[in-house]
Tab-separated table of C-alpha atoms in Angstrom:
chain	number	residue	atom	x	y	z
A	1	MET	CA	-20.516	10.632	50.785
A	2	PRO	CA	-22.772	12.020	48.041
A	3	GLU	CA	-26.466	11.298	48.179
A	4	MET	CA	-27.462	8.154	46.262
A	5	ASP	CA	-29.590	8.746	43.177
A	6	LEU	CA	-31.653	6.305	41.113
A	7	VAL	CA	-28.586	5.205	39.136
A	8	SER	CA	-26.688	4.394	42.320
A	9	THR	CA	-29.678	2.518	43.728
A	10	ARG	CA	-29.867	0.374	40.608
A	11	ILE	CA	-26.183	-0.501	40.968
A	12	ILE	CA	-26.541	-1.427	44.638
A	13	SER	CA	-29.125	-4.047	43.712
A	14	SER	CA	-26.393	-6.279	42.283
A	15	PRO	CA	-25.771	-8.935	44.993
A	16	ASP	CA	-22.122	-9.564	44.123
A	17	ILE	CA	-20.894	-6.000	43.854
A	18	ASN	CA	-17.641	-5.088	45.529
A	19	LYS	CA	-18.330	-2.479	48.215
A	20	THR	CA	-15.108	-0.594	47.588
A	21	HIS	CA	-15.932	-0.300	43.914
A	22	LEU	CA	-19.476	0.802	44.757
A	23	VAL	CA	-18.267	3.620	47.010
A	24	ARG	CA	-15.774	4.726	44.356
A	25	HIS	CA	-18.363	4.569	41.576
A	26	ILE	CA	-20.928	6.651	43.494
A	27	TYR	CA	-18.299	9.214	44.450
A	28	PHE	CA	-17.060	9.541	40.876
A	29	LEU	CA	-20.591	9.979	39.509
A	30	ASP	CA	-21.152	12.847	41.898
A	31	LEU	CA	-17.750	14.354	41.074
A	32	LEU	CA	-18.425	14.089	37.344
A	33	LYS	CA	-21.599	16.153	37.763
A	34	LYS	CA	-19.587	18.886	39.485
A	35	LEU	CA	-16.907	18.805	36.777
A	36	ASP	CA	-19.559	18.863	34.077
A	37	GLN	CA	-21.203	21.957	35.514
A	38	GLU	CA	-17.975	23.845	36.178
A	39	PHE	CA	-16.365	23.159	32.796
A	40	LEU	CA	-19.647	24.181	31.152
A	41	VAL	CA	-19.711	27.491	33.059
A	42	ARG	CA	-16.108	28.161	32.021
A	43	LYS	CA	-16.805	26.971	28.449
A	44	ILE	CA	-13.860	24.559	28.458
A	45	PRO	CA	-14.546	21.494	26.255
A	46	ILE	CA	-13.792	18.242	28.078
A	47	TRP	CA	-13.920	14.551	27.188
A	48	ILE	CA	-14.277	11.446	29.383
A	49	LEU	CA	-12.178	8.363	28.557
A	50	LYS	CA	-12.696	4.756	29.740
A	51	GLY	CA	-14.054	4.065	33.252
A	52	PRO	CA	-17.667	5.202	33.742
A	53	ALA	CA	-17.946	6.173	30.056
A	54	LEU	CA	-17.540	2.491	29.139
A	55	VAL	CA	-19.766	1.346	32.010
A	56	PHE	CA	-22.803	3.299	30.862
A	57	ARG	CA	-22.276	2.770	27.142
A	58	TYR	CA	-21.521	-0.953	26.991
A	59	TYR	CA	-22.018	-2.765	30.317
A	60	GLU	CA	-25.295	-3.995	31.767
A	61	ASN	CA	-24.208	-3.387	35.355
A	62	ALA	CA	-21.492	-1.222	36.889
A	63	SER	CA	-20.212	-4.175	38.918
A	64	GLU	CA	-18.953	-5.759	35.694
A	65	ARG	CA	-16.441	-2.995	34.951
A	66	LYS	CA	-14.291	-1.726	37.801
A	67	TYR	CA	-12.094	1.363	37.562
A	68	THR	CA	-9.940	3.255	40.028
A	69	ASP	CA	-9.832	6.789	38.648
A	70	LEU	CA	-11.353	9.217	36.182
A	71	ASP	CA	-9.535	9.846	32.900
A	72	VAL	CA	-10.475	13.112	31.234
A	73	PHE	CA	-9.038	14.905	28.218
A	74	VAL	CA	-8.788	18.592	27.363
A	75	GLU	CA	-7.229	20.331	24.397
A	76	PRO	CA	-3.633	21.518	24.968
A	77	GLN	CA	-4.628	25.180	24.696
A	78	ASN	CA	-6.980	24.665	27.658
A	79	TRP	CA	-4.465	22.761	29.780
A	80	GLU	CA	-3.614	25.473	32.321
A	81	LYS	CA	-7.227	26.672	32.648
A	82	SER	CA	-8.393	23.091	33.183
A	83	MET	CA	-5.865	22.387	35.922
A	84	GLN	CA	-6.889	25.608	37.650
A	85	THR	CA	-10.519	24.490	37.434
A	86	LEU	CA	-9.687	21.223	39.195
A	87	LYS	CA	-7.839	23.147	41.909
A	88	ASP	CA	-10.770	25.520	42.354
A	89	LEU	CA	-13.057	22.518	42.852
A	90	GLY	CA	-10.817	21.224	45.648
A	91	GLY	CA	-8.488	18.912	43.742
A	92	LYS	CA	-5.035	18.388	45.258
A	93	PRO	CA	-2.257	18.072	42.647
A	94	THR	CA	0.045	15.075	42.965
A	95	ASN	CA	2.953	13.932	40.838
A	96	GLY	CA	1.631	10.410	40.597
A	97	LYS	CA	3.964	7.814	39.148
A	98	LYS	CA	7.229	9.151	37.753
A	99	TRP	CA	7.069	7.965	34.143
A	100	MET	CA	7.219	9.504	30.700
A	101	GLY	CA	3.447	9.916	30.627
A	102	ASN	CA	3.734	12.803	33.079
A	103	ALA	CA	4.620	15.019	30.123
A	104	PHE	CA	0.989	15.088	29.039
A	105	ARG	CA	-1.072	14.219	32.076
A	106	ALA	CA	-1.511	15.356	35.662
A	107	VAL	CA	-3.242	13.767	38.657
A	108	TYR	CA	-5.529	15.560	41.108
A	109	LEU	CA	-6.927	13.959	44.256
A	110	PHE	CA	-10.450	14.632	45.489
A	111	ASP	CA	-10.812	13.135	48.994
A	112	GLY	CA	-8.191	10.609	47.924
A	113	PHE	CA	-9.987	9.731	44.671
A	114	PRO	CA	-7.755	10.416	41.633
A	115	VAL	CA	-8.658	12.316	38.502
A	116	GLU	CA	-6.155	12.062	35.639
A	117	ILE	CA	-6.382	14.988	33.264
A	118	HIS	CA	-4.726	14.546	29.855
A	119	LYS	CA	-3.657	16.881	27.082
A	120	GLY	CA	-2.435	13.844	25.105
A	121	LEU	CA	-3.755	10.303	24.947
A	122	LEU	CA	-0.915	7.803	24.548
A	123	VAL	CA	2.777	7.665	25.400
A	124	GLU	CA	5.005	8.191	22.344
A	125	ARG	CA	2.026	8.906	20.108
A	126	GLU	CA	1.182	12.362	18.824
A	127	LEU	CA	-2.491	12.047	17.968
A	128	ASP	CA	-4.017	14.606	15.629
A	129	TYR	CA	-7.108	14.876	17.832
A	130	ALA	CA	-9.383	14.238	14.862
A	131	PHE	CA	-11.636	12.513	17.378
A	132	ILE	CA	-12.636	15.936	18.716
A	133	LYS	CA	-14.810	16.811	15.719
A	134	ASP	CA	-16.218	13.265	15.542
A	135	SER	CA	-16.859	12.909	19.274
A	136	ARG	CA	-20.309	12.256	20.740
A	137	PRO	CA	-22.188	13.141	23.936
A	138	THR	CA	-21.534	10.850	26.885
A	139	LYS	CA	-24.150	8.382	28.100
A	140	ILE	CA	-23.320	8.992	31.743
A	141	PRO	CA	-26.566	10.198	33.376
A	142	ASP	CA	-27.033	13.893	34.200
A	143	LEU	CA	-23.985	15.091	32.230
A	144	VAL	CA	-24.591	17.676	29.514
A	145	TRP	CA	-21.124	19.036	28.693
A	146	PHE	CA	-18.813	15.991	28.706
A	147	ARG	CA	-18.230	14.211	25.404
A	148	GLU	CA	-16.682	10.862	24.411
A	149	PRO	CA	-14.722	9.618	21.373
A	150	CYS	CA	-16.801	8.109	18.566
A	151	ALA	CA	-16.848	4.304	18.296
A	152	GLU	CA	-13.975	4.074	15.785
A	153	ASP	CA	-11.667	6.418	17.683
A	154	LEU	CA	-12.561	4.715	20.954
A	155	PHE	CA	-11.706	1.303	19.474
A	156	VAL	CA	-8.277	2.467	18.302
A	157	TYR	CA	-7.641	4.296	21.575
A	158	LEU	CA	-8.528	1.222	23.649
A	159	CYS	CA	-6.203	-0.894	21.496
A	160	GLY	CA	-3.488	1.705	21.946
A	161	HIS	CA	-3.986	1.905	25.694
A	162	GLY	CA	-4.621	-1.781	26.368
A	163	ALA	CA	-2.379	-3.552	23.840
A	164	PHE	CA	0.289	-1.025	22.882
A	165	GLN	CA	0.795	0.715	26.208
A	166	HIS	CA	-0.050	-2.053	28.695
A	167	LEU	CA	0.021	-5.307	26.676
A	168	PHE	CA	-3.342	-6.349	28.154
A	169	ASP	CA	-2.063	-6.204	31.720
A	170	GLU	CA	-5.734	-6.540	32.676
A	171	ILE	CA	-8.249	-8.809	30.921
A	172	GLN	CA	-10.837	-6.015	31.054
A	173	TRP	CA	-9.323	-4.425	27.924
A	174	LEU	CA	-10.375	-7.443	25.877
A	175	TYR	CA	-13.850	-7.388	27.402
A	176	ASP	CA	-14.164	-3.676	26.592
A	177	LEU	CA	-13.196	-4.259	22.955
A	178	ASN	CA	-15.515	-7.249	22.686
A	179	LEU	CA	-18.516	-5.314	23.982
A	180	LEU	CA	-17.700	-2.345	21.760
A	181	LEU	CA	-17.813	-4.608	18.695
A	182	ILE	CA	-21.066	-6.216	19.848
A	183	LYS	CA	-22.829	-2.919	20.554
A	184	GLU	CA	-21.426	-0.888	17.647
A	185	ARG	CA	-20.997	-3.590	15.019
A	186	GLY	CA	-23.677	-2.412	12.627
A	187	SER	CA	-22.377	1.147	12.416
A	188	LEU	CA	-18.590	0.767	12.627
A	189	ASN	CA	-16.563	2.335	9.818
A	190	TRP	CA	-13.643	-0.085	9.419
A	191	SER	CA	-11.864	2.116	6.888
A	192	LYS	CA	-11.776	4.848	9.506
A	193	ILE	CA	-10.392	2.425	12.099
A	194	PHE	CA	-7.635	1.242	9.751
A	195	LEU	CA	-6.779	4.807	8.780
A	196	ARG	CA	-6.491	5.846	12.433
A	197	ALA	CA	-4.388	2.760	13.263
A	198	LYS	CA	-1.933	3.613	10.493
A	199	ALA	CA	-1.818	7.337	11.277
A	200	TYR	CA	-1.162	6.722	14.986
A	201	ARG	CA	1.351	3.907	14.300
A	202	LEU	CA	-0.859	1.420	16.126
A	203	LYS	CA	-1.241	-1.204	13.399
A	204	ASN	CA	0.343	-3.928	15.534
A	205	ALA	CA	-1.770	-3.022	18.567
A	206	VAL	CA	-4.986	-3.013	16.541
A	207	GLY	CA	-3.959	-6.101	14.563
A	208	VAL	CA	-3.163	-8.181	17.655
A	209	SER	CA	-6.391	-7.035	19.322
A	210	LEU	CA	-8.397	-8.139	16.280
A	211	LEU	CA	-6.637	-11.516	16.193
A	212	LEU	CA	-7.644	-12.165	19.807
A	213	LEU	CA	-11.180	-10.902	19.261
A	214	GLU	CA	-11.578	-13.211	16.263
A	215	LYS	CA	-10.164	-16.317	17.909
A	216	TYR	CA	-11.663	-16.065	21.381
A	217	PHE	CA	-14.811	-13.976	20.877
A	218	GLY	CA	-15.853	-15.050	17.387
A	219	HIS	CA	-15.736	-11.640	15.729
A	220	THR	CA	-14.952	-11.258	12.031
A	221	VAL	CA	-13.602	-8.102	10.411
A	222	PRO	CA	-12.917	-7.055	6.805
A	223	SER	CA	-9.985	-8.826	5.161
A	224	GLU	CA	-8.079	-5.580	4.543
A	225	ARG	CA	-7.531	-5.142	8.279
A	226	PRO	CA	-4.107	-3.789	9.368
A	227	LEU	CA	-2.526	-7.105	10.317
A	228	ALA	CA	0.169	-7.259	12.931
A	229	SER	CA	3.686	-8.395	12.077
A	230	TRP	CA	4.294	-12.014	11.080
A	231	PHE	CA	5.754	-12.962	14.474
A	232	LEU	CA	2.874	-11.398	16.379
A	233	ARG	CA	0.302	-13.095	14.151
A	234	LYS	CA	1.923	-16.469	14.798
A	235	THR	CA	2.323	-16.121	18.559
A	236	ALA	CA	-0.268	-13.649	19.887
A	237	ALA	CA	-3.198	-16.075	20.227
A	238	ARG	CA	-1.181	-18.450	22.395
A	239	TYR	CA	0.943	-15.953	24.321
A	240	LEU	CA	-2.017	-13.628	24.970
A	241	HIS	CA	-4.588	-16.327	25.620
A	242	PRO	CA	-7.349	-14.729	27.759
A	243	GLU	CA	-6.748	-17.165	30.616
A	244	ARG	CA	-3.034	-16.295	30.635
A	245	ILE	CA	-3.912	-12.610	30.727
A	246	ARG	CA	-6.444	-13.142	33.517
A	247	LYS	CA	-3.778	-14.875	35.623
A	248	HIS	CA	-1.043	-12.423	34.514
A	249	LEU	CA	0.996	-15.360	33.214
A	250	HIS	CA	1.949	-13.438	30.077
A	251	GLN	CA	4.039	-11.126	32.264
A	252	LYS	CA	6.454	-13.971	33.044
A	253	PRO	CA	9.284	-14.244	32.241
A	254	TYR	CA	9.603	-10.496	32.438
A	255	ALA	CA	12.279	-10.320	29.732
A	256	PHE	CA	9.989	-11.930	27.156
A	257	TYR	CA	7.094	-9.727	28.276
A	258	MET	CA	9.209	-6.628	27.621
A	259	PHE	CA	10.373	-8.103	24.301
A	260	TYR	CA	6.744	-8.534	23.280
A	261	LYS	CA	5.910	-4.980	24.349
A	262	ALA	CA	8.754	-3.749	22.162
A	263	LEU	CA	7.428	-5.714	19.189
A	264	MET	CA	4.045	-4.075	19.638
A	265	ARG	CA	5.701	-1.004	18.087
A	266	ASP	CA	5.081	-0.668	14.368
A	267	SER	CA	8.738	-0.515	13.308
A	268	LEU	CA	11.882	-2.409	14.292
A	269	GLY	CA	13.671	0.878	14.845
A	270	GLU	CA	11.081	2.020	17.354
A	271	ALA	CA	11.108	-1.413	18.994
A	272	PHE	CA	14.900	-1.197	19.383
A	273	VAL	CA	14.738	2.280	20.905
A	274	TYR	CA	12.009	1.149	23.301
A	275	GLY	CA	14.112	-1.853	24.348
A	276	LEU	CA	17.110	0.361	25.086
A	277	SER	CA	14.948	2.731	27.123
A	278	ARG	CA	13.745	-0.138	29.310
A	279	LEU	CA	17.147	-1.669	30.040
A	280	GLY	CA	17.856	-1.716	33.739
A	281	LYS	CA	14.325	-0.676	34.699
């Protein structure tokens, strides 16, 4: 177990913190410092996604945002060198879940704690990695090399991951988006968000996310927002009610859940292909 620093001590002071999450959080903070130093020495740019990056940027206390692994991103040309770096640091490669996402990500275990390294961000989406030039330093303490996506790219990515890829399987995705809007509201470039949503074919994912954020969190956004399809606009607020998400009720019946996931695609053709790919699974 790594030695507890001032950050860890502050987190422990929360009376309701889950001990398992605390142990994981402290371990990952220590591991991130080692990754930060090693990738710096090897001059391999690396980005942190979700998890502790969101904790230290938007949450008041680590106990409010649990996570089970580290998600990091490297450019495709640094893929092999980055995987070798994780091995050199003691990471044990594992296949993880057998799904289409394995084409652009790999999982390494450090004492049983997983690190997912990505050379792409979302299933079925070829991002142009414009976020690299617009990225910003992380707010995670003691890291000097890691970077994070800017607010606009992070918003679109979270919509893509939470709504498009997972259909808000966990309520935390809505909380993340809500806090991002609260903390970044004054500086957000909505034109950039809409442009990214269109370019990445995530208009439905972003549109549905904004509908929920408006109805249940009181946010307002410019009228030229990339609205979701008519059916999603009419049904999303009820079907994806936060309480239904919290209780996982939106996942039942499973057939309708999969139908809704298909409709989260930006075209009927893509929705049809997705539906065929999921038959029998």
